[in-house]
Short mmCIF file of C-alpha atoms and ligand atoms in Angstrom, two decimals:
data_model
loop_
_atom_site.label_atom_id
_atom_site.label_comp_id
_atom_site.label_asym_id
_atom_site.label_seq_id
_atom_site.Cartn_x
_atom_site.Cartn_y
_atom_site.Cartn_z
CA MET E 3 34.86 -4.23 -15.94
CA LYS E 4 32.21 -6.64 -17.20
CA ILE E 5 28.58 -6.82 -16.09
CA THR E 6 25.51 -8.84 -16.99
CA VAL E 7 21.96 -7.51 -17.00
CA VAL E 8 19.20 -10.13 -16.93
CA GLY E 9 15.92 -8.91 -18.49
CA THR E 10 15.87 -6.47 -21.41
CA GLY E 11 12.63 -4.62 -20.67
CA TYR E 12 12.36 -0.90 -19.94
CA VAL E 13 14.74 -1.15 -16.99
CA GLY E 14 17.22 -3.82 -18.12
CA LEU E 15 17.70 -2.44 -21.63
CA VAL E 16 18.07 1.17 -20.52
CA SER E 17 20.42 0.23 -17.64
CA GLY E 18 22.53 -2.04 -19.83
CA THR E 19 22.83 0.53 -22.61
CA CYS E 20 23.65 3.38 -20.20
CA PHE E 21 26.29 1.30 -18.39
CA ALA E 22 27.82 0.47 -21.79
CA GLU E 23 27.86 4.20 -22.54
CA THR E 24 30.24 4.68 -19.57
CA GLY E 25 32.70 2.21 -21.15
CA ILE E 26 31.72 -0.92 -19.26
CA ASP E 27 31.47 -4.24 -21.11
CA VAL E 28 27.79 -5.30 -20.90
CA THR E 29 25.99 -8.55 -21.76
CA CYS E 30 22.20 -8.47 -21.64
CA VAL E 31 20.28 -11.71 -21.22
CA ASP E 32 16.62 -12.31 -22.04
CA ILE E 33 14.55 -15.47 -22.44
CA ASP E 34 12.64 -13.86 -25.30
CA LYS E 35 14.59 -14.94 -28.41
CA LYS E 36 12.68 -12.61 -30.71
CA LYS E 37 13.66 -9.65 -28.54
CA VAL E 38 17.31 -10.74 -28.39
CA ASP E 39 17.47 -11.14 -32.18
CA MET E 40 15.95 -7.70 -32.70
CA LEU E 41 18.39 -6.12 -30.23
CA LEU E 42 21.39 -7.78 -31.84
CA ASN E 43 20.23 -6.04 -35.05
CA GLY E 44 20.03 -2.72 -33.26
CA GLU E 45 16.21 -2.72 -33.24
CA VAL E 46 14.67 -1.50 -29.99
CA PRO E 47 11.44 -3.40 -29.14
CA ILE E 48 10.02 -0.56 -27.01
CA TYR E 49 9.47 3.15 -27.67
CA GLU E 50 11.87 5.11 -25.48
CA PRO E 51 13.20 8.42 -26.82
CA GLY E 52 16.95 8.34 -27.59
CA LEU E 53 17.39 4.64 -26.89
CA ASP E 54 17.87 3.56 -30.55
CA ALA E 55 20.77 5.92 -31.10
CA LEU E 56 22.47 5.09 -27.81
CA LEU E 57 22.13 1.36 -28.42
CA ALA E 58 23.39 1.64 -32.00
CA ARG E 59 26.50 3.50 -30.83
CA ASN E 60 27.33 0.97 -28.13
CA LEU E 61 26.65 -2.02 -30.38
CA GLU E 62 28.99 -0.51 -32.95
CA LYS E 63 31.68 0.02 -30.32
CA GLY E 64 31.22 -3.60 -29.22
CA ARG E 65 30.47 -2.57 -25.64
CA ILE E 66 27.06 -4.30 -25.46
CA THR E 67 25.78 -7.65 -26.63
CA PHE E 68 22.66 -9.77 -26.19
CA THR E 69 22.06 -13.47 -25.59
CA THR E 70 19.37 -15.89 -24.45
CA SER E 71 21.98 -17.96 -22.59
CA LEU E 72 22.45 -16.90 -18.99
CA ALA E 73 25.34 -19.35 -18.63
CA LYS E 74 27.16 -17.54 -21.45
CA GLY E 75 26.01 -14.13 -20.28
CA ILE E 76 27.42 -14.34 -16.76
CA LYS E 77 30.79 -15.81 -17.77
CA ASP E 78 33.62 -13.57 -16.49
CA SER E 79 31.26 -10.86 -15.29
CA ASP E 80 31.92 -9.07 -11.99
CA ALA E 81 28.31 -8.15 -11.33
CA VAL E 82 24.92 -9.52 -12.41
CA PHE E 83 21.87 -7.25 -12.33
CA ILE E 84 18.45 -8.90 -12.09
CA ALA E 85 16.02 -6.63 -13.96
CA VAL E 86 13.10 -8.94 -14.78
CA GLY E 87 9.44 -8.14 -14.14
CA THR E 88 7.73 -8.35 -10.76
CA PRO E 89 4.05 -8.25 -11.78
CA PRO E 90 1.29 -8.24 -9.18
CA ASP E 91 0.22 -11.66 -7.92
CA GLU E 92 -3.49 -12.41 -7.54
CA ASP E 93 -3.54 -10.92 -4.03
CA GLY E 94 -1.66 -7.73 -5.04
CA SER E 95 1.72 -8.82 -3.64
CA ALA E 96 4.73 -8.81 -5.98
CA ASP E 97 5.16 -12.07 -7.88
CA LEU E 98 8.80 -13.07 -7.39
CA LYS E 99 8.84 -16.12 -9.64
CA TYR E 100 10.91 -14.43 -12.38
CA VAL E 101 13.44 -12.88 -9.96
CA LEU E 102 13.94 -16.10 -8.00
CA GLY E 103 14.00 -18.14 -11.22
CA VAL E 104 16.91 -16.02 -12.44
CA ALA E 105 18.65 -16.35 -9.04
CA ARG E 106 18.45 -20.14 -9.26
CA GLU E 107 19.80 -20.09 -12.81
CA ILE E 108 22.72 -17.92 -11.71
CA GLY E 109 23.43 -20.47 -8.95
CA ARG E 110 23.36 -23.27 -11.51
CA HIS E 111 25.87 -21.61 -13.83
CA MET E 112 28.24 -19.28 -11.94
CA GLU E 113 31.86 -20.29 -11.79
CA ASP E 114 33.53 -17.44 -9.92
CA TYR E 115 32.78 -14.61 -7.46
CA LYS E 116 29.92 -12.28 -8.39
CA VAL E 117 27.85 -9.53 -6.87
CA ILE E 118 24.22 -10.38 -7.61
CA ILE E 119 22.21 -7.18 -7.62
CA THR E 120 18.43 -6.97 -7.58
CA LYS E 121 17.36 -3.99 -9.68
CA SER E 122 13.73 -5.10 -10.08
CA THR E 123 11.30 -3.56 -7.60
CA VAL E 124 10.97 -6.20 -4.88
CA PRO E 125 9.48 -6.40 -1.37
CA VAL E 126 11.73 -5.98 1.63
CA GLY E 127 13.77 -9.13 2.25
CA THR E 128 13.77 -10.37 -1.37
CA SER E 129 17.55 -9.99 -1.81
CA PHE E 130 17.94 -12.54 0.98
CA LYS E 131 15.56 -14.88 -0.86
CA VAL E 132 17.81 -14.39 -3.90
CA LYS E 133 20.80 -15.28 -1.72
CA ALA E 134 19.08 -18.43 -0.42
CA ALA E 135 18.09 -19.51 -3.95
CA VAL E 136 21.67 -19.11 -5.24
CA GLN E 137 23.08 -20.94 -2.19
CA GLU E 138 20.65 -23.81 -2.68
CA GLU E 139 21.77 -24.30 -6.29
CA LEU E 140 25.46 -24.10 -5.37
CA ALA E 141 24.85 -26.71 -2.64
CA LYS E 142 23.17 -28.99 -5.22
CA ARG E 143 26.28 -28.64 -7.37
CA LYS E 144 28.41 -29.29 -4.25
CA VAL E 145 30.55 -26.24 -4.99
CA ASP E 146 31.51 -23.38 -2.71
CA ILE E 147 31.73 -20.24 -4.84
CA PRO E 148 31.73 -16.94 -2.94
CA PHE E 149 29.14 -14.29 -3.89
CA ASP E 150 27.37 -11.26 -2.45
CA VAL E 151 23.87 -9.96 -2.91
CA ALA E 152 22.95 -6.28 -3.17
CA SER E 153 19.88 -4.17 -3.80
CA ASN E 154 19.94 -1.30 -6.29
CA PRO E 155 16.40 -0.15 -7.04
CA GLU E 156 15.81 1.80 -10.24
CA PHE E 157 14.07 5.18 -10.30
CA LEU E 158 13.89 5.92 -14.03
CA LYS E 159 10.65 7.15 -15.60
CA GLU E 160 9.45 5.87 -18.95
CA GLY E 161 9.70 8.55 -21.64
CA SER E 162 12.77 10.13 -19.99
CA ALA E 163 14.50 6.91 -18.97
CA ILE E 164 17.93 7.64 -20.44
CA ASP E 165 18.24 11.05 -18.88
CA ASP E 166 16.96 9.72 -15.56
CA PHE E 167 19.53 6.91 -15.64
CA LEU E 168 22.50 8.98 -16.76
CA LYS E 169 21.64 11.94 -14.51
CA PRO E 170 19.90 10.43 -11.50
CA ASP E 171 18.76 12.47 -8.49
CA ARG E 172 20.43 9.74 -6.45
CA ILE E 173 21.58 6.14 -6.69
CA VAL E 174 20.46 3.90 -3.84
CA VAL E 175 22.44 0.76 -3.04
CA GLY E 176 21.86 -1.75 -0.25
CA VAL E 177 24.84 -3.93 0.61
CA GLU E 178 26.03 -6.25 3.35
CA SER E 179 29.71 -6.58 2.47
CA GLU E 180 32.62 -4.26 1.74
CA ARG E 181 33.46 -6.22 -1.38
CA ALA E 182 30.01 -5.60 -2.88
CA GLU E 183 30.18 -1.94 -1.89
CA LYS E 184 33.54 -1.59 -3.63
CA THR E 185 32.25 -3.17 -6.86
CA LEU E 186 29.16 -0.95 -6.95
CA LYS E 187 31.20 2.16 -6.15
CA ARG E 188 33.43 1.39 -9.14
CA LEU E 189 30.47 0.71 -11.39
CA TYR E 190 28.73 3.95 -10.52
CA LYS E 191 31.93 6.06 -10.44
CA PRO E 192 31.22 7.69 -13.84
CA PHE E 193 27.86 8.91 -12.50
CA LEU E 194 29.41 10.22 -9.27
CA MET E 195 31.78 12.34 -11.33
CA ASN E 196 28.74 14.39 -12.36
CA GLY E 197 27.94 14.97 -8.69
CA HIS E 198 25.03 12.55 -8.32
CA PRO E 199 24.84 11.15 -4.80
CA LEU E 200 25.43 7.45 -4.24
CA LEU E 201 23.64 6.40 -1.07
CA PHE E 202 24.82 3.18 0.55
CA MET E 203 22.56 1.60 3.15
CA ASP E 204 21.48 -1.78 4.46
CA ILE E 205 19.55 -4.00 2.06
CA PHE E 206 16.17 -3.79 3.86
CA SER E 207 16.26 0.02 3.78
CA SER E 208 17.25 0.07 0.12
CA GLU E 209 14.38 -2.22 -0.90
CA MET E 210 11.96 -0.17 1.22
CA THR E 211 13.18 3.13 -0.29
CA LYS E 212 11.88 2.16 -3.72
CA TYR E 213 8.34 1.43 -2.51
CA ALA E 214 8.31 4.49 -0.25
CA ALA E 215 9.37 6.73 -3.17
CA ASN E 216 6.70 5.45 -5.56
CA SER E 217 4.06 5.52 -2.83
CA MET E 218 4.90 9.12 -1.92
CA LEU E 219 4.64 10.19 -5.58
CA ALA E 220 1.33 8.32 -6.01
CA THR E 221 0.08 9.99 -2.82
CA LYS E 222 0.87 13.44 -4.22
CA ILE E 223 -1.12 12.64 -7.37
CA SER E 224 -4.16 11.21 -5.57
CA PHE E 225 -4.11 14.12 -3.11
CA MET E 226 -4.15 16.56 -6.00
CA ASN E 227 -6.92 14.67 -7.81
CA ASP E 228 -9.02 14.81 -4.64
CA ILE E 229 -8.35 18.55 -4.29
CA ALA E 230 -9.20 19.05 -7.99
CA ASN E 231 -12.56 17.37 -7.50
CA LEU E 232 -13.27 19.64 -4.56
CA CYS E 233 -12.16 22.68 -6.59
CA GLU E 234 -14.89 21.86 -9.10
CA LEU E 235 -17.51 21.75 -6.35
CA VAL E 236 -16.54 25.02 -4.69
CA GLY E 237 -15.74 26.90 -7.91
CA ALA E 238 -11.95 27.13 -7.43
CA ASN E 239 -9.40 26.57 -10.21
CA VAL E 240 -6.99 23.69 -9.48
CA ASP E 241 -4.34 25.08 -11.85
CA LEU E 242 -4.05 28.19 -9.71
CA VAL E 243 -4.17 26.15 -6.51
CA ARG E 244 -1.41 23.88 -7.90
CA LYS E 245 0.82 26.87 -8.64
CA GLY E 246 -0.07 28.37 -5.28
CA ILE E 247 1.02 25.33 -3.31
CA GLY E 248 3.78 24.16 -5.67
CA SER E 249 5.82 27.30 -5.16
CA ASP E 250 6.27 26.32 -1.51
CA ALA E 251 9.61 24.49 -1.62
CA ARG E 252 8.41 22.16 1.14
CA ILE E 253 5.67 20.90 -1.19
CA GLY E 254 7.43 21.23 -4.56
CA ASN E 255 5.88 21.73 -8.00
CA LYS E 256 6.35 18.22 -9.41
CA PHE E 257 3.85 15.35 -9.43
CA ILE E 258 0.94 17.55 -8.39
CA TYR E 259 -0.81 17.62 -11.78
CA PRO E 260 -4.39 16.33 -11.58
CA GLY E 261 -5.71 14.12 -14.36
CA THR E 262 -7.44 10.84 -15.05
CA GLY E 263 -5.55 8.94 -12.34
CA TYR E 264 -2.07 7.46 -12.33
CA GLY E 265 -1.35 4.41 -14.49
CA GLY E 266 1.71 2.59 -15.75
CA SER E 267 3.53 -0.53 -14.73
CA CYS E 268 4.80 0.86 -11.43
CA PHE E 269 2.59 3.08 -9.25
CA PRO E 270 -0.54 0.88 -9.29
CA LYS E 271 1.37 -2.34 -8.61
CA ASP E 272 3.88 -0.90 -6.14
CA VAL E 273 1.30 0.90 -3.99
CA GLN E 274 -0.74 -2.30 -3.94
CA ALA E 275 2.31 -4.40 -3.02
CA LEU E 276 3.32 -2.11 -0.15
CA VAL E 277 -0.21 -2.13 1.26
CA ARG E 278 -0.11 -5.92 1.06
CA THR E 279 3.30 -6.16 2.78
CA ALA E 280 2.06 -3.92 5.60
CA ASP E 281 -1.10 -6.04 5.99
CA GLU E 282 1.11 -9.12 6.34
CA TYR E 283 2.84 -7.40 9.26
CA GLY E 284 -0.53 -6.52 10.82
CA HIS E 285 -0.10 -2.82 9.97
CA SER E 286 -2.75 -1.04 7.93
CA LEU E 287 -1.31 1.60 5.57
CA ASP E 288 -4.48 3.69 5.65
CA VAL E 289 -3.04 6.62 3.68
CA LEU E 290 -2.07 4.36 0.79
CA LYS E 291 -5.41 2.56 0.85
CA ALA E 292 -7.06 5.97 0.34
CA VAL E 293 -4.54 6.79 -2.43
CA GLU E 294 -5.65 3.64 -4.27
CA SER E 295 -9.36 4.28 -3.90
CA VAL E 296 -9.04 7.92 -5.03
CA ASN E 297 -7.08 6.72 -8.06
CA TYR E 298 -9.67 4.07 -8.89
CA ARG E 299 -12.42 6.70 -8.78
CA GLN E 300 -10.41 9.22 -10.81
CA LYS E 301 -10.12 6.91 -13.80
CA SER E 302 -13.92 7.30 -14.25
CA LYS E 303 -13.88 11.07 -13.90
CA LEU E 304 -14.18 11.92 -17.60
CA VAL E 305 -16.90 9.33 -18.15
CA GLU E 306 -18.85 10.75 -15.18
CA LYS E 307 -18.76 14.13 -16.91
CA ILE E 308 -19.90 12.53 -20.16
CA LYS E 309 -22.80 10.85 -18.33
CA ALA E 310 -23.79 14.16 -16.75
CA HIS E 311 -23.75 15.76 -20.21
CA PHE E 312 -25.40 13.07 -22.37
CA GLY E 313 -27.15 10.77 -19.87
CA GLU E 314 -26.44 7.07 -19.20
CA ASN E 315 -27.34 5.76 -22.66
CA LEU E 316 -24.67 6.51 -25.24
CA LYS E 317 -26.14 4.40 -28.07
CA GLY E 318 -25.63 6.19 -31.38
CA LYS E 319 -22.97 8.48 -29.90
CA GLN E 320 -19.35 8.41 -31.06
CA PHE E 321 -16.28 9.66 -29.16
CA GLY E 322 -12.75 10.47 -30.33
CA ILE E 323 -9.93 9.61 -27.92
CA TRP E 324 -6.62 11.48 -28.12
CA GLY E 325 -3.87 9.51 -26.42
CA LEU E 326 -3.86 5.88 -25.27
CA ALA E 327 -0.50 5.32 -23.54
CA PHE E 328 -0.45 5.79 -19.75
CA LYS E 329 1.67 8.92 -20.27
CA PRO E 330 3.30 10.75 -23.19
CA LYS E 331 6.58 9.63 -24.82
CA THR E 332 5.95 5.92 -24.26
CA ASP E 333 4.07 3.10 -25.97
CA ASP E 334 3.43 1.39 -22.63
CA MET E 335 -0.26 0.59 -22.16
CA ARG E 336 0.04 -1.10 -18.77
CA GLU E 337 -2.73 0.19 -16.43
CA ALA E 338 -3.43 3.07 -18.85
CA PRO E 339 -6.48 5.13 -17.77
CA SER E 340 -7.56 5.18 -21.46
CA LEU E 341 -8.45 1.47 -21.20
CA VAL E 342 -10.89 2.08 -18.34
CA ILE E 343 -12.46 5.06 -20.13
CA ILE E 344 -12.91 3.16 -23.41
CA GLU E 345 -14.34 0.11 -21.63
CA GLN E 346 -16.92 2.29 -19.87
CA LEU E 347 -17.90 4.15 -23.05
CA LEU E 348 -18.34 0.90 -24.97
CA ALA E 349 -20.39 -0.59 -22.10
CA MET E 350 -22.79 2.35 -22.41
CA GLY E 351 -23.27 1.65 -26.12
CA ALA E 352 -20.95 4.32 -27.57
CA GLN E 353 -18.62 3.94 -30.52
CA VAL E 354 -15.01 4.99 -30.10
CA ARG E 355 -12.32 6.25 -32.46
CA VAL E 356 -8.78 6.34 -31.05
CA TYR E 357 -5.40 7.82 -31.89
CA ASP E 358 -2.03 7.72 -30.15
CA PRO E 359 1.25 8.80 -31.77
CA VAL E 360 3.12 5.62 -30.74
CA ALA E 361 0.97 3.27 -28.64
CA MET E 362 -1.54 2.11 -31.31
CA GLU E 363 0.12 -1.28 -31.88
CA GLU E 364 0.43 -1.96 -28.14
CA ALA E 365 -3.18 -0.88 -27.61
CA LYS E 366 -4.43 -3.33 -30.24
CA HIS E 367 -3.37 -6.26 -27.99
CA THR E 368 -6.06 -5.20 -25.50
CA LEU E 369 -8.63 -3.23 -27.48
CA LYS E 370 -8.64 -5.60 -30.47
CA ASP E 371 -11.48 -4.66 -32.89
CA THR E 372 -13.70 -2.91 -30.33
CA VAL E 373 -12.65 0.57 -31.54
CA VAL E 374 -11.74 2.35 -34.78
CA TYR E 375 -8.00 3.05 -35.08
CA ALA E 376 -7.60 6.50 -36.63
CA LYS E 377 -4.60 7.55 -38.73
CA ASP E 378 -4.13 10.82 -36.86
CA GLU E 379 -5.82 13.01 -34.24
CA TYR E 380 -8.09 14.67 -36.81
CA ASP E 381 -9.18 11.33 -38.26
CA ALA E 382 -10.09 10.33 -34.68
CA CYS E 383 -12.58 13.23 -34.60
CA ILE E 384 -14.57 12.53 -37.76
CA GLU E 385 -18.28 12.78 -36.89
CA VAL E 386 -17.69 12.37 -33.18
CA ASP E 387 -20.02 13.85 -30.59
CA ALA E 388 -17.07 14.81 -28.40
CA MET E 389 -13.30 14.57 -28.19
CA LEU E 390 -11.61 13.23 -25.03
CA LEU E 391 -8.00 14.20 -24.38
CA VAL E 392 -6.53 11.40 -22.26
CA THR E 393 -2.74 11.51 -22.76
CA GLU E 394 -1.04 14.90 -22.99
CA TRP E 395 1.23 14.30 -26.00
CA SER E 396 2.79 17.64 -26.97
CA GLU E 397 1.40 17.38 -30.51
CA PHE E 398 -2.13 17.64 -29.07
CA ARG E 399 -1.44 21.00 -27.46
CA MET E 400 -2.14 23.33 -30.38
CA PRO E 401 -4.64 21.61 -32.69
CA ASN E 402 -6.24 23.44 -35.59
CA PHE E 403 -9.68 24.08 -34.10
CA ARG E 404 -11.04 25.28 -37.43
CA ILE E 405 -10.45 21.80 -38.86
CA LEU E 406 -11.88 20.16 -35.74
CA ASP E 407 -15.03 22.32 -35.92
CA LYS E 408 -15.77 20.94 -39.36
CA LEU E 409 -15.06 17.31 -38.44
CA MET E 410 -16.92 17.01 -35.14
CA ASN E 411 -20.71 16.83 -34.71
CA ASN E 412 -20.46 19.07 -31.63
CA LYS E 413 -17.92 21.59 -30.37
CA LEU E 414 -17.37 19.55 -27.22
CA ILE E 415 -14.15 18.56 -25.46
CA PHE E 416 -13.51 16.54 -22.29
CA ASP E 417 -9.90 17.28 -21.32
CA GLY E 418 -8.43 14.82 -18.81
CA ARG E 419 -5.08 16.61 -18.54
CA ASN E 420 -6.01 20.33 -18.47
CA VAL E 421 -4.11 21.00 -21.68
CA TYR E 422 -6.27 23.80 -23.10
CA ASP E 423 -6.85 27.32 -21.89
CA PRO E 424 -10.48 27.76 -20.74
CA GLU E 425 -10.47 31.39 -21.97
CA GLU E 426 -9.48 30.26 -25.47
CA MET E 427 -12.17 27.56 -25.39
CA LYS E 428 -14.70 30.23 -24.45
CA ASP E 429 -13.63 32.37 -27.43
CA LEU E 430 -13.80 29.36 -29.75
CA GLU E 431 -17.31 28.62 -28.44
CA TYR E 432 -16.47 25.10 -27.32
CA THR E 433 -18.17 23.40 -24.42
CA TYR E 434 -15.10 22.45 -22.48
CA TYR E 435 -14.87 20.14 -19.49
CA SER E 436 -11.55 19.72 -17.68
CA ILE E 437 -10.32 18.51 -14.29
CA GLY E 438 -10.74 20.76 -11.25
CA ARG E 439 -11.76 23.83 -13.28
CA GLU E 440 -15.08 25.40 -14.11
CA THR E 441 -16.78 24.03 -17.22
CA VAL E 442 -16.72 26.45 -20.13
CA ASN E 443 -20.02 27.08 -21.97
CA GLY E 444 -21.53 24.18 -19.99
CA PRO E 445 -25.18 23.51 -19.29
CA LYS E 446 -26.69 26.21 -17.04
CA SER E 447 -27.23 23.70 -14.18
CA GLU E 448 -23.43 23.33 -14.01
CA LYS E 449 -22.83 26.85 -12.68
CA LYS E 450 -21.41 26.64 -9.17
CA GLN E 451 -22.58 28.75 -6.26
CA ARG E 452 -19.48 30.64 -5.22
CA VAL E 453 -19.20 31.38 -1.51
CA VAL E 454 -19.32 35.14 -1.16
CA ALA E 455 -17.99 36.65 2.03
N1 NAD V 18 9.23 0.22 -16.30
C1 NAD V 18 9.74 1.13 -15.49
O1 NAD V 18 9.67 2.32 -15.75
C2 NAD V 18 10.43 0.72 -14.22
C3 NAD V 18 11.20 1.66 -13.52
C4 NAD V 18 11.83 1.28 -12.32
C5 NAD V 18 11.71 -0.02 -11.86
N2 NAD V 18 10.96 -0.92 -12.55
C6 NAD V 18 10.93 -2.30 -12.07
O2 NAD V 18 11.91 -3.04 -12.83
C7 NAD V 18 11.46 -4.38 -13.07
C8 NAD V 18 11.42 -4.63 -14.58
O3 NAD V 18 10.45 -3.78 -15.14
P1 NAD V 18 10.31 -3.57 -16.72
O4 NAD V 18 9.25 -2.57 -16.93
O5 NAD V 18 11.67 -3.37 -17.30
O6 NAD V 18 9.78 -5.03 -17.14
P2 NAD V 18 9.49 -5.58 -18.60
O7 NAD V 18 8.29 -6.45 -18.46
O8 NAD V 18 9.50 -4.48 -19.59
O9 NAD V 18 10.76 -6.50 -18.93
C9 NAD V 18 11.10 -7.66 -18.25
C10 NAD V 18 11.99 -8.51 -19.18
O10 NAD V 18 12.48 -9.63 -18.44
C11 NAD V 18 12.51 -10.75 -19.32
N3 NAD V 18 12.58 -12.00 -18.52
C12 NAD V 18 11.62 -12.58 -17.78
N4 NAD V 18 12.10 -13.71 -17.20
C13 NAD V 18 13.40 -13.83 -17.58
C14 NAD V 18 14.43 -14.76 -17.32
N5 NAD V 18 14.22 -15.82 -16.53
N6 NAD V 18 15.64 -14.56 -17.87
C15 NAD V 18 15.87 -13.50 -18.68
N7 NAD V 18 14.92 -12.56 -18.96
C16 NAD V 18 13.71 -12.73 -18.42
C17 NAD V 18 11.25 -10.60 -20.15
O11 NAD V 18 11.32 -11.36 -21.33
C18 NAD V 18 11.25 -9.08 -20.38
O12 NAD V 18 11.95 -8.75 -21.57
C19 NAD V 18 10.11 -4.49 -12.36
O13 NAD V 18 10.33 -4.98 -11.06
C20 NAD V 18 9.63 -3.05 -12.30
O14 NAD V 18 8.75 -2.84 -11.22
C21 NAD V 18 10.34 -0.58 -13.73
O1 UPG V 19 1.75 15.17 -11.66
C1 UPG V 19 1.55 14.05 -12.14
C2 UPG V 19 2.60 13.16 -12.49
C3 UPG V 19 2.26 11.90 -13.01
N1 UPG V 19 0.97 11.54 -13.17
C4 UPG V 19 0.64 10.19 -13.69
O2 UPG V 19 1.37 9.22 -12.96
C5 UPG V 19 1.66 8.08 -13.75
C6 UPG V 19 3.13 7.71 -13.64
O3 UPG V 19 3.92 8.72 -14.27
P1 UPG V 19 5.52 8.77 -14.14
O4 UPG V 19 5.89 8.66 -12.73
O5 UPG V 19 5.98 9.96 -14.88
O6 UPG V 19 5.94 7.48 -14.99
P2 UPG V 19 6.57 6.05 -14.63
O7 UPG V 19 7.39 5.68 -15.80
O8 UPG V 19 5.48 5.13 -14.19
O9 UPG V 19 7.59 6.31 -13.41
C7 UPG V 19 7.29 6.01 -12.04
O10 UPG V 19 7.46 4.64 -11.78
C8 UPG V 19 8.80 4.15 -12.05
C9 UPG V 19 8.78 2.64 -11.82
O11 UPG V 19 8.91 2.29 -10.48
C10 UPG V 19 9.78 4.88 -11.15
O12 UPG V 19 11.09 4.39 -11.39
C11 UPG V 19 9.69 6.38 -11.40
O13 UPG V 19 10.58 7.07 -10.52
C12 UPG V 19 8.25 6.82 -11.18
O14 UPG V 19 8.11 8.21 -11.47
C13 UPG V 19 1.21 8.46 -15.17
O15 UPG V 19 -0.05 7.85 -15.41
C14 UPG V 19 1.07 9.98 -15.14
O16 UPG V 19 0.10 10.47 -16.02
C15 UPG V 19 -0.06 12.41 -12.83
O17 UPG V 19 -1.25 12.08 -12.97
N2 UPG V 19 0.27 13.64 -12.33
#
């Protein structure tokens, strides 16, 4: 079986490589020549754990190749996956120009039957726009080549993308013909052998499932951030509350970690796009509107604590930031909370030193020369007035506090991911702010009035 994947970003490259791993013959197409050249050399342009080795193996076996020519890429393939970006348009809706551009190009070049599958995250009804675009191009060519469209949203997470793809909780496929269903069943057969469910449904429901899934996960996070903020006010500990509610199987213990707000290339844009779609239908998604506003507020949470500690003017103060990427195990800086935090600190006159194990180069595109790029986490703390932990990389979990004590001007930490144990911070005599927990060794005015029965 031969397939083509158009777009070699996080989704296209991981999908293509994982399909190749099952023995399928894969051609990946991208308009970015530099990327294609790198990939042909076995160099992976993004940081995704395990991807280099998997790609190298499949390149060596000749099961995967890369090209900038879609015409060449789709020749003889049974299925074409569209996995290009769908960034937010000015009004928050998904911009479909890349997806529909690829659809038109497929229509211009296809010579035999294909299933054209939209893997990008797209609003309900987009697969039919893809169908119309292909049909239009075939009509211009005055040819009648049969094809089907299908929807197969992707649920992988950055940082664990390969595992998520090879061992998915489920595979969702929207189809409107038996022929397309048969092709996709064959394609996903190796995954079914491991017992992962393949859910066939109509195309509208499949497209909607992707937005509903991301919106539900974003809702859990914003809910927990709101509860964490209340925990601080009433003197409760959100870590205990999280464990207390997470052990109820109906709630579940995943995606209920409070922090500095959700970021990344998916949740912010997908929640926004679903709200926008609903508005277009005259339906207000009030829950999701609240999810967005809580998330917006949460990104300023650490800076609010800094303001309460130091006051509004941070001139002459220096801060060390640990972690820049929107989450650990990725170099993706899209919608990273660190960017909001740094912008606010700089606006208040502070100086900032930053360190991230893999996202420094990506971060430079946005932060340019506004910050000092440290060589490691300790270098980021030289003569700083406080350290801010923003991304919970595992290497930040057990720092050598004796070294930090000597480097920092103050023993002061603002932890945006609740990585450290407040009891240990107390023993080490740090002033320690975290999310949804009592401040350790904080100013006296911080002490909360507990409600006593
Ligand atoms: N990143 C994720 O974790 C993730 C997970 C699930 C779903 N998604 C969705 O998948 C889609 C892709 O996301 P991504 O993060 O992989 O995007 P990305 O920006 O990393 O990659 C998109 C790629 O498409 C290429 N491209 C653009 N136009 C093209 C064209 N006409 N022909 C060939 N290539 C073209 C770009 O050069 C780029 O390499 C989006 O809709 C996203 O919402 C992303
Ligand atoms: O309990 C949690 C879990 C996550 N986050 C934050 O949420 C954001 C997104 O994290 P995650 O979902 O792990 O990463 P993504 O790679 O953005 O993956 C999401 O977005 C993808 C693109 O649509 C989907 O495919 C995935 O299923 C979905 O989890 C990050 O900023 C995390 O820090 C929290 O604050 N608390």
